Every structure is written in structure tokens, then in C-alpha cells.
PDB file of C-alpha atoms in Angstrom:
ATOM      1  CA  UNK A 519     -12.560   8.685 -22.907  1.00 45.00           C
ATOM      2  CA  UNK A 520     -13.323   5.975 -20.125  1.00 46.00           C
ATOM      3  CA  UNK A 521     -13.019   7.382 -16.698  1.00 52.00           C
ATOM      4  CA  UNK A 522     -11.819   5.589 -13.440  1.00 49.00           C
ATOM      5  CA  UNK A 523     -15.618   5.724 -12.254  1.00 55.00           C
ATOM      6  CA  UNK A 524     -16.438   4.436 -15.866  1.00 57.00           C
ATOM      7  CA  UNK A 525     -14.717   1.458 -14.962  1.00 58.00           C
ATOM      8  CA  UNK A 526     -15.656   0.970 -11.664  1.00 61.00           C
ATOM      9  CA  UNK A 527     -19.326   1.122 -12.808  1.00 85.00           C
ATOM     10  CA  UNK A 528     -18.220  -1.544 -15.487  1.00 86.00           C
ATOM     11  CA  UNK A 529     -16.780  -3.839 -13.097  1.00 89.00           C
ATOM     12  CA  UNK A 530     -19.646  -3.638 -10.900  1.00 92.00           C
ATOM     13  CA  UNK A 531     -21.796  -4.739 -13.711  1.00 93.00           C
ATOM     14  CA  UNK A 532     -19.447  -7.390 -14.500  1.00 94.00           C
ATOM     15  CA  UNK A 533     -19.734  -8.378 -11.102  1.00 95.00           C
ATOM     16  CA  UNK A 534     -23.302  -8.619 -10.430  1.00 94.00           C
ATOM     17  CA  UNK A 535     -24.095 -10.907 -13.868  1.00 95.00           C
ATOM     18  CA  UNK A 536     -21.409 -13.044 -12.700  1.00 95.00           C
ATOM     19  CA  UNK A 537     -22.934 -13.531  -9.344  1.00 95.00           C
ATOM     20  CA  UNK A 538     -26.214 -14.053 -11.112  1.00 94.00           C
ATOM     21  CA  UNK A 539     -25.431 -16.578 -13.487  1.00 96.00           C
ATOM     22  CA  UNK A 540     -22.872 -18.174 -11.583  1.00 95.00           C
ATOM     23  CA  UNK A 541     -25.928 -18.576  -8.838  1.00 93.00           C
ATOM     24  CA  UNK A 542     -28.571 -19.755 -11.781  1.00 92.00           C
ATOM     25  CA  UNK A 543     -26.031 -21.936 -13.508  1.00 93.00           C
ATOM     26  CA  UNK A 544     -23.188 -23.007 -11.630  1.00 93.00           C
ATOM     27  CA  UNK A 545     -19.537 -21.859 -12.046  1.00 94.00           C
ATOM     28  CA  UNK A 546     -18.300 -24.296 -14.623  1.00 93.00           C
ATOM     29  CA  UNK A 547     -22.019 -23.697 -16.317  1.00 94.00           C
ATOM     30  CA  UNK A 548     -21.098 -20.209 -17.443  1.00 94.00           C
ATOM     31  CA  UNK A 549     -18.514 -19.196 -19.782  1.00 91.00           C
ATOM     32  CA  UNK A 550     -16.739 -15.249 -19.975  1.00 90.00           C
ATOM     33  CA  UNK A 551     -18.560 -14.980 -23.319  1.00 90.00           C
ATOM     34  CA  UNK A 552     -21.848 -15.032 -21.791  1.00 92.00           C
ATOM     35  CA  UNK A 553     -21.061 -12.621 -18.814  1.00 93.00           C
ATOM     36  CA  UNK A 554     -19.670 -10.414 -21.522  1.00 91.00           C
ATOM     37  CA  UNK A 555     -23.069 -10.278 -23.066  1.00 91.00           C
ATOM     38  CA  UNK A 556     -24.980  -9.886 -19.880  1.00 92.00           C
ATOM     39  CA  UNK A 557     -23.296  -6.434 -19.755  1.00 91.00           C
ATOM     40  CA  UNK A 558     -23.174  -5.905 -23.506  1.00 90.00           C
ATOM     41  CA  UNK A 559     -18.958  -6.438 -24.051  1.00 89.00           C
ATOM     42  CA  UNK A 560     -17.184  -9.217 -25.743  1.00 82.00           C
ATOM     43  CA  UNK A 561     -16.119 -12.022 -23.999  1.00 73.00           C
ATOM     44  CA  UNK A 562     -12.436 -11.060 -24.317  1.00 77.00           C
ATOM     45  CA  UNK A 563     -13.413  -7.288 -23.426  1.00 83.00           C
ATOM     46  CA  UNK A 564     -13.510  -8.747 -19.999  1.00 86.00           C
ATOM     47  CA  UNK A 565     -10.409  -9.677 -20.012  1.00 87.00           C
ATOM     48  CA  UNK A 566      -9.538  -5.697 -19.518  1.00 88.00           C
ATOM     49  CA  UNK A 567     -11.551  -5.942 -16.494  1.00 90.00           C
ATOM     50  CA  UNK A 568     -10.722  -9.412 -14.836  1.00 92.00           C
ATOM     51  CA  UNK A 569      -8.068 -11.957 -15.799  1.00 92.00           C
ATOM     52  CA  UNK A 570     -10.635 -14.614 -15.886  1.00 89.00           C
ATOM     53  CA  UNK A 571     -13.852 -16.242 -13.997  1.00 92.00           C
ATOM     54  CA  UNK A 572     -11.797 -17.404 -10.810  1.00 94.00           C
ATOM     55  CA  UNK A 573     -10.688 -13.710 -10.466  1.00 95.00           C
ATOM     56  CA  UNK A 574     -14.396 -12.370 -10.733  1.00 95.00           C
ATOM     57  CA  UNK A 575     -15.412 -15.523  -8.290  1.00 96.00           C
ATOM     58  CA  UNK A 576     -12.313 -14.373  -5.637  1.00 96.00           C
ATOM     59  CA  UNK A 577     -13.687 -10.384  -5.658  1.00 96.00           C
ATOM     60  CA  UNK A 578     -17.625 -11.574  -5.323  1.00 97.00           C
ATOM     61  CA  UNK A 579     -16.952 -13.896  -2.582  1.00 97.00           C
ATOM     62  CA  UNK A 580     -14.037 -11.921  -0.417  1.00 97.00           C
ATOM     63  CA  UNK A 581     -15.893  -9.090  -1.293  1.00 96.00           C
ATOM     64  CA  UNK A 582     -19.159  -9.829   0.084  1.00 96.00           C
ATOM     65  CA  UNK A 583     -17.512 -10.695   3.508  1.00 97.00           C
ATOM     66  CA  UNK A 584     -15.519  -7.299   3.466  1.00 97.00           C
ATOM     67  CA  UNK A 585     -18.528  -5.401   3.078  1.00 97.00           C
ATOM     68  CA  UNK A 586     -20.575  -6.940   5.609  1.00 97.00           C
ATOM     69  CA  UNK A 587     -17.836  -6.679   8.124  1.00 98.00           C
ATOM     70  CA  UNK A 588     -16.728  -2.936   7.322  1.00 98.00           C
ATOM     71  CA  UNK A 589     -21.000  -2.862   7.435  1.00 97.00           C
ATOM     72  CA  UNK A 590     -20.848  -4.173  10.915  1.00 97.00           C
ATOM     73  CA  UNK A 591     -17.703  -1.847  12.320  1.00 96.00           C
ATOM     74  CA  UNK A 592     -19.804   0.781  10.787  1.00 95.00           C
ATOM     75  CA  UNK A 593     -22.983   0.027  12.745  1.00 94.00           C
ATOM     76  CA  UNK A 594     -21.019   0.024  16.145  1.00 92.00           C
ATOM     77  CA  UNK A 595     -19.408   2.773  15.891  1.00 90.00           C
ATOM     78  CA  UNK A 596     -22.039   4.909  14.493  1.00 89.00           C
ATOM     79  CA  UNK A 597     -24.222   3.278  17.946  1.00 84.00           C
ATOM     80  CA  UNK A 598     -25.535   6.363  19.926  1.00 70.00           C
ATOM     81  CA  UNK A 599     -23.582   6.160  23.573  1.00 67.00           C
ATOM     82  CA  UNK A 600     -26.955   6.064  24.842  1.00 71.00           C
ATOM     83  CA  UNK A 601     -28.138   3.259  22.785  1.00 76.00           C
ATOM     84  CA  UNK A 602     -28.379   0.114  25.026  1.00 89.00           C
ATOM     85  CA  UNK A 603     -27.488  -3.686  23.438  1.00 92.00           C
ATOM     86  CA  UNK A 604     -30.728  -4.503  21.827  1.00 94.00           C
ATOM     87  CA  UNK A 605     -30.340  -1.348  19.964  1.00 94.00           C
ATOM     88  CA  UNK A 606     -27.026  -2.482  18.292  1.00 95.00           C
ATOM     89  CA  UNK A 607     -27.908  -5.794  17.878  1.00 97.00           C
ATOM     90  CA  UNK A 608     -31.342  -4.550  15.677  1.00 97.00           C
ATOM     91  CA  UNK A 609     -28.785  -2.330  13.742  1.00 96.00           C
ATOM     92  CA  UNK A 610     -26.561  -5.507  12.886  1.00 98.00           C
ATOM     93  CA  UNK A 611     -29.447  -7.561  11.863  1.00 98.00           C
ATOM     94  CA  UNK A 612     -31.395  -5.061   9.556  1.00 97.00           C
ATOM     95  CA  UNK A 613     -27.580  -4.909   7.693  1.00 97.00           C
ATOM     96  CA  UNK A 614     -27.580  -8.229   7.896  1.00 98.00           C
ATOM     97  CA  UNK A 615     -30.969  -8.664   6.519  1.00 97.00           C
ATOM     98  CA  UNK A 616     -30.482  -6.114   3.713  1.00 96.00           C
ATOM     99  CA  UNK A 617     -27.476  -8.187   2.634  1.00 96.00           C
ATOM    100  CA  UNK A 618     -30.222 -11.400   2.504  1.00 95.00           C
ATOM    101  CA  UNK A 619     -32.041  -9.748   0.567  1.00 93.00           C
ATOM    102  CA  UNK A 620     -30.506  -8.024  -1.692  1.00 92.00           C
ATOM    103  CA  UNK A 621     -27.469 -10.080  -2.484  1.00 93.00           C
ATOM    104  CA  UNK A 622     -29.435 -13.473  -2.834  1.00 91.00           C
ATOM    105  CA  UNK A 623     -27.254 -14.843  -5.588  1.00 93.00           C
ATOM    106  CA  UNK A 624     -24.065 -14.326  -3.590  1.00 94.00           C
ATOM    107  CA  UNK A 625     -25.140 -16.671  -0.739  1.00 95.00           C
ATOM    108  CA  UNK A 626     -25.822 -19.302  -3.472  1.00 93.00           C
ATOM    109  CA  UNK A 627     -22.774 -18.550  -4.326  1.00 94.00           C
ATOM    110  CA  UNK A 628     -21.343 -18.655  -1.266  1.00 94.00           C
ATOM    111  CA  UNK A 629     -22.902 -21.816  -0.187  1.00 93.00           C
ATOM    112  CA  UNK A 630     -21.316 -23.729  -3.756  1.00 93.00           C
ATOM    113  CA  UNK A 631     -18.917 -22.089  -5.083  1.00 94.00           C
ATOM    114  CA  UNK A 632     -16.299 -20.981  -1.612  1.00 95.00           C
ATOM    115  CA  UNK A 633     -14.248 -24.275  -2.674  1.00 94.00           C
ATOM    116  CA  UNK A 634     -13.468 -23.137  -5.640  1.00 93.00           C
ATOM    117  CA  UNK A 635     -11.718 -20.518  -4.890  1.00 95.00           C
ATOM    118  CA  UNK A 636      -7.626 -20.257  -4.085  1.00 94.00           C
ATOM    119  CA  UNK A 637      -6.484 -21.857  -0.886  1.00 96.00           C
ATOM    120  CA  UNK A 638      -5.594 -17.658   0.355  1.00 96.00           C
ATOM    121  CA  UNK A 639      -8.945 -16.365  -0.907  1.00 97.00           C
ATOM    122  CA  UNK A 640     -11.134 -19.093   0.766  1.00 96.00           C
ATOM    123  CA  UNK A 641      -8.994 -18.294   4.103  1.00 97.00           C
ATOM    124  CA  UNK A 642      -9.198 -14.886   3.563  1.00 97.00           C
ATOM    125  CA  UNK A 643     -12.839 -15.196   3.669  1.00 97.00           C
ATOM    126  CA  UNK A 644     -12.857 -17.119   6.356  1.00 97.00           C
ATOM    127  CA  UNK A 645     -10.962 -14.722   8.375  1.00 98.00           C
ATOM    128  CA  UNK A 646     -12.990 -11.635   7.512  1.00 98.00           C
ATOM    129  CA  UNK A 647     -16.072 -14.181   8.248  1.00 98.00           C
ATOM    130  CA  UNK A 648     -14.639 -15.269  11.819  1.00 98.00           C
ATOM    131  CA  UNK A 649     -14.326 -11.414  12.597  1.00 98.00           C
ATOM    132  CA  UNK A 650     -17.703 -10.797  12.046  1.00 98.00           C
ATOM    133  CA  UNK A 651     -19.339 -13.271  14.005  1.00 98.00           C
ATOM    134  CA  UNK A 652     -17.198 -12.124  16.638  1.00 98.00           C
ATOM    135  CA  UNK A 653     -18.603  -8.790  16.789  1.00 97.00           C
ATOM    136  CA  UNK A 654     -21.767  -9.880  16.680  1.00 98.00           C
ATOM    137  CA  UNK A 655     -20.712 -12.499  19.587  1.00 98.00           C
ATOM    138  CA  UNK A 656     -19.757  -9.440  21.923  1.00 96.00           C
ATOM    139  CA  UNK A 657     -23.036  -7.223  21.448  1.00 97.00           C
ATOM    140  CA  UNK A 658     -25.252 -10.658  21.770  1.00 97.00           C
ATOM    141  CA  UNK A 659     -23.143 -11.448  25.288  1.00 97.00           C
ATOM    142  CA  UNK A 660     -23.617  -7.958  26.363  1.00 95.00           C
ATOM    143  CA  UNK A 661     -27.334  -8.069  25.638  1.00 95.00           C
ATOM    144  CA  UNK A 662     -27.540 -11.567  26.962  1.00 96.00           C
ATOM    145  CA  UNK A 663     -24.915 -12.094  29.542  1.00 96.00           C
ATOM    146  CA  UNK A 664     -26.158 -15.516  30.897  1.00 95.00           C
ATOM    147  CA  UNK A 665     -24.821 -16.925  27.266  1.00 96.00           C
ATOM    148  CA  UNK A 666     -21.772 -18.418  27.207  1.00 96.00           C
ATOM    149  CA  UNK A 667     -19.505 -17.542  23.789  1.00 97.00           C
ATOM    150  CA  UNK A 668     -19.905 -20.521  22.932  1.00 97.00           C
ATOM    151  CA  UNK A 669     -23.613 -20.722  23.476  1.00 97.00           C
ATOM    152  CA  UNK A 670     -23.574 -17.032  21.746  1.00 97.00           C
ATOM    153  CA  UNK A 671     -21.322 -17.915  18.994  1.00 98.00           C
ATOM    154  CA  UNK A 672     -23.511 -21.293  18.221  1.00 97.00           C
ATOM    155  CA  UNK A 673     -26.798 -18.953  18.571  1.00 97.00           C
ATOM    156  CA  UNK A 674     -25.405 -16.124  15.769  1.00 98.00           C
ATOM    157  CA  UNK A 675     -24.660 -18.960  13.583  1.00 98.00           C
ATOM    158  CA  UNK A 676     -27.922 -20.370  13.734  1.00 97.00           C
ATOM    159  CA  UNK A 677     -29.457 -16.579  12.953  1.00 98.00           C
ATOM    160  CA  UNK A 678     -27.072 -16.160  10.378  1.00 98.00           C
ATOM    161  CA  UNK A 679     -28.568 -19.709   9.020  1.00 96.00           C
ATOM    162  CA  UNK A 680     -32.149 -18.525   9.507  1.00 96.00           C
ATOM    163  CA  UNK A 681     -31.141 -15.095   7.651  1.00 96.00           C
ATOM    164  CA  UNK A 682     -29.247 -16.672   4.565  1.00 95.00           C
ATOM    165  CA  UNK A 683     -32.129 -18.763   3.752  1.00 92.00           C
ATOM    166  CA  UNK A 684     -33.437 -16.145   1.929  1.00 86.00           C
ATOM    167  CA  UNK A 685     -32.609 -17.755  -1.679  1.00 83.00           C
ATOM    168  CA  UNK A 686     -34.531 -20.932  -0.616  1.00 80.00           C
ATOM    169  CA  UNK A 687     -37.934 -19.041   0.485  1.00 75.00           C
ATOM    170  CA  UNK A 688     -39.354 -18.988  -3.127  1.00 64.00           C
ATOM    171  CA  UNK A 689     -39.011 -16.649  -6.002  1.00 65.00           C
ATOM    172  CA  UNK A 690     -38.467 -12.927  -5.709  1.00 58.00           C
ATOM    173  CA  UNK A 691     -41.911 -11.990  -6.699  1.00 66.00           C
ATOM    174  CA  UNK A 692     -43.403 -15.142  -4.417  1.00 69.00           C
ATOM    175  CA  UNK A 693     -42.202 -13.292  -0.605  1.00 71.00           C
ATOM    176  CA  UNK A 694     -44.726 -10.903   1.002  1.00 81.00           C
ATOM    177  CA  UNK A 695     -43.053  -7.952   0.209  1.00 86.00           C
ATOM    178  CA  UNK A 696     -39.678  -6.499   0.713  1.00 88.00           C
ATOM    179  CA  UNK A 697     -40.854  -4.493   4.054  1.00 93.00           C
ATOM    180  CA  UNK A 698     -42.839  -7.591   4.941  1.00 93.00           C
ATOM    181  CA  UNK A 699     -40.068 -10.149   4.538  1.00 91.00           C
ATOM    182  CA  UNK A 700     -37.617  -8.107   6.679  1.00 95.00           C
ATOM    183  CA  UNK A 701     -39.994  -7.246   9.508  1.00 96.00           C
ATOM    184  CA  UNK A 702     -40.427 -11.259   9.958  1.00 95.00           C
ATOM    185  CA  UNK A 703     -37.005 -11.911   9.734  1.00 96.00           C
ATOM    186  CA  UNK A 704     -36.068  -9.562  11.847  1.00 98.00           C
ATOM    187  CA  UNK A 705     -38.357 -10.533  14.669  1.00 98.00           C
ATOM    188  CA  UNK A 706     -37.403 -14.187  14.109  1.00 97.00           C
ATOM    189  CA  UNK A 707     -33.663 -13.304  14.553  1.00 98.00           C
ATOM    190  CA  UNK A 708     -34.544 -11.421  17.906  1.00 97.00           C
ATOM    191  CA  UNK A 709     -36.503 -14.075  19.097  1.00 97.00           C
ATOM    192  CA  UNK A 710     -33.782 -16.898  18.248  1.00 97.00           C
ATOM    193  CA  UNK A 711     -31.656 -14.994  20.704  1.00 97.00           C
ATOM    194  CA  UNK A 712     -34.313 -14.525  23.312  1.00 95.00           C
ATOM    195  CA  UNK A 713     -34.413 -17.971  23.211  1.00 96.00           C
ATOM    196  CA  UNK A 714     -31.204 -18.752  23.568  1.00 95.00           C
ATOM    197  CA  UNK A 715     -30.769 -16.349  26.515  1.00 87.00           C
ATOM    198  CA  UNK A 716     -33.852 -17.793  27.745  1.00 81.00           C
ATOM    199  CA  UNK A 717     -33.288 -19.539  31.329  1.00 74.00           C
TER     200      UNK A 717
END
């Protein structure tokens, strides 16, 4: 008997080949038969799971900018009262830096494939995308107060660019180190907004 967590586990599979290949290959380069194998189904098995390739492409790339946002409420509200600015805003980038990381297919994806998707689903990710800068706007104001928003909002985006560039660096096994790679990214995002508060 499947279970509900079965399936969840299967679609989560489903969902990380997808990003993979779709990354590696392109989205018209990969055909539901060869996700199916990727995760050891039929093609048409995945049909149980996903009406098709622009369904899995819709959850991967909505879904990525749901998590990081519910990742970002998360950090602020779990913020000690006592923590000042610089402490949030080293909370938001190490979640934004495990995301880099971590989920280096989806930003390929991200960066090729968001036109693709339905004209609600690309807005929809453009909302949840807005929000989060936003937050990360307010705690880089209140650290940096001299910034303007839009000085603050241009400055995130340009971290966010520095962060995301993760899939061009080289090849997994070709970075420093996990630790290593997120330590220098991490002081390179601080010091792109020292330098923007900079006088």
C-alpha cells in the first residue's frame, strides 16, 4: 500500500531529476520518459504524480520562491529580541546561501526556464520574489539607515546576483569546500552592503 508520505517522497524525487535535467539539458531537451527513469517509474507512471513537464516546471520554480520566503519569515521571527540588525541580516544570508548551494540546478532553472511557465505562475513568482527582497530591504535599512530603499533594494539585488552565481563558479567538486565556499560568500555579501552603506 502507498502511503501519503510515500508519495510525497516520490514527488520529491520527481522533482529534483526534473530540476536536474531540466538544468543540464534544457526544458524542451528532456522528455517525461527520461525523468521517469531518473527515479526508476515509467514515463506515464508520472503522469499519477504530475499532469505533465509544465506542471513539474510551475511547482520547482513557485516552489523555490515559497520556500525561501517562508525561510526568510522564519529567520525574523525566530531573531532573538536582543539580536541587533547585522545579526538578522547574517541569518538571511546563510539561508540564502544554503539555497545557492544546494539548489544549484533551480537557479539555472530559474534564470532559463521562468518564461516558460503560465502567465499566473511566472507572476506568482514574481510576487512571492518581490516580498522577499522586501524583507530583506527593511533589515538592510535598519542596519544601514543612510541607504535609501532604493539604494537598499538595488544593493540586495546585486547580493542576490553575487549569491546565485553559484552554478557558474565551476563544478561541484572544483569549489573549496562546502564550509569554505559559504564563509566567502558570506563575507562578500556583508561587505557588498558595507559598501553600499559606505559614506
Amino acid at each position: 500500500m502507498v502511503t501519503r508520505t510515500d508519495a510525497a517522497t516520490r514527488r520529491e524525487q520527481i522533482l529534483k531529476e526534473a530540476a536536474r535535467l531540466f538544468a543540464e539539458r534544457g526544458f524542451h531537451g528532456v522528455g517525461v520518459d527520461e525523468i521517469g527513469a531518473a527515479v526508476g517509474i515509467s514515463g506515464p507512471g508520472l503522469y499519477r504524480h504530475f499532469p505533465g513537464k509544465d506542471a513539474m516546471l510551475a511547482e520547482l520554480l513557485v516552489g523555490i520562491s515559497g520556500r525561501l520566503l517562508t525561510g526568510a519569515r522564519r529567520r525574523l521571527a525566530e531573531a532573538d529580541n536582543s539580536a541587533g540588525p547585522g545579526a538578522v541580516l547574517d541569518s538571511l544570508i546563510e539561508g540564502h546561501i544554503d539555497f545557492a548551494l544546494d539548489d544549484r540546478p533551480l537557479i539555472t532553472l530559474h534564470d532559463r526556464e521562468l518564461d516558460r511557465l503560465r502567465d499566473s505562475d511566472r507572476k506568482l513568482v514574481r510576487q512571492l520574489q518581490r516580498q522577499y527582497v522586501e524583507l530583506w530591504v527593511e533589515v538592510v535599512r535598519e542596519l544601514h539607515p543612510e541607504l535609501t530603499e532604493p539604494a537598499a533594494r538595488a544593493a540586495v539585488h546585486a547580493v542576490f546576483g553575487l549569491l546565485n552565481s553559484t552554478p557558474h563558479l565551476a563544478r561541484p567538486g572544483a569549489l573549496p569546500g562546502r564550509a569554505v565556499t559559504a564563509r566567502l560568500l558570506h563575507q562578500m555579501a556583508r561587505g557588498a552592503f558595507e559598501a553600499a552603506g559606505a559614506p
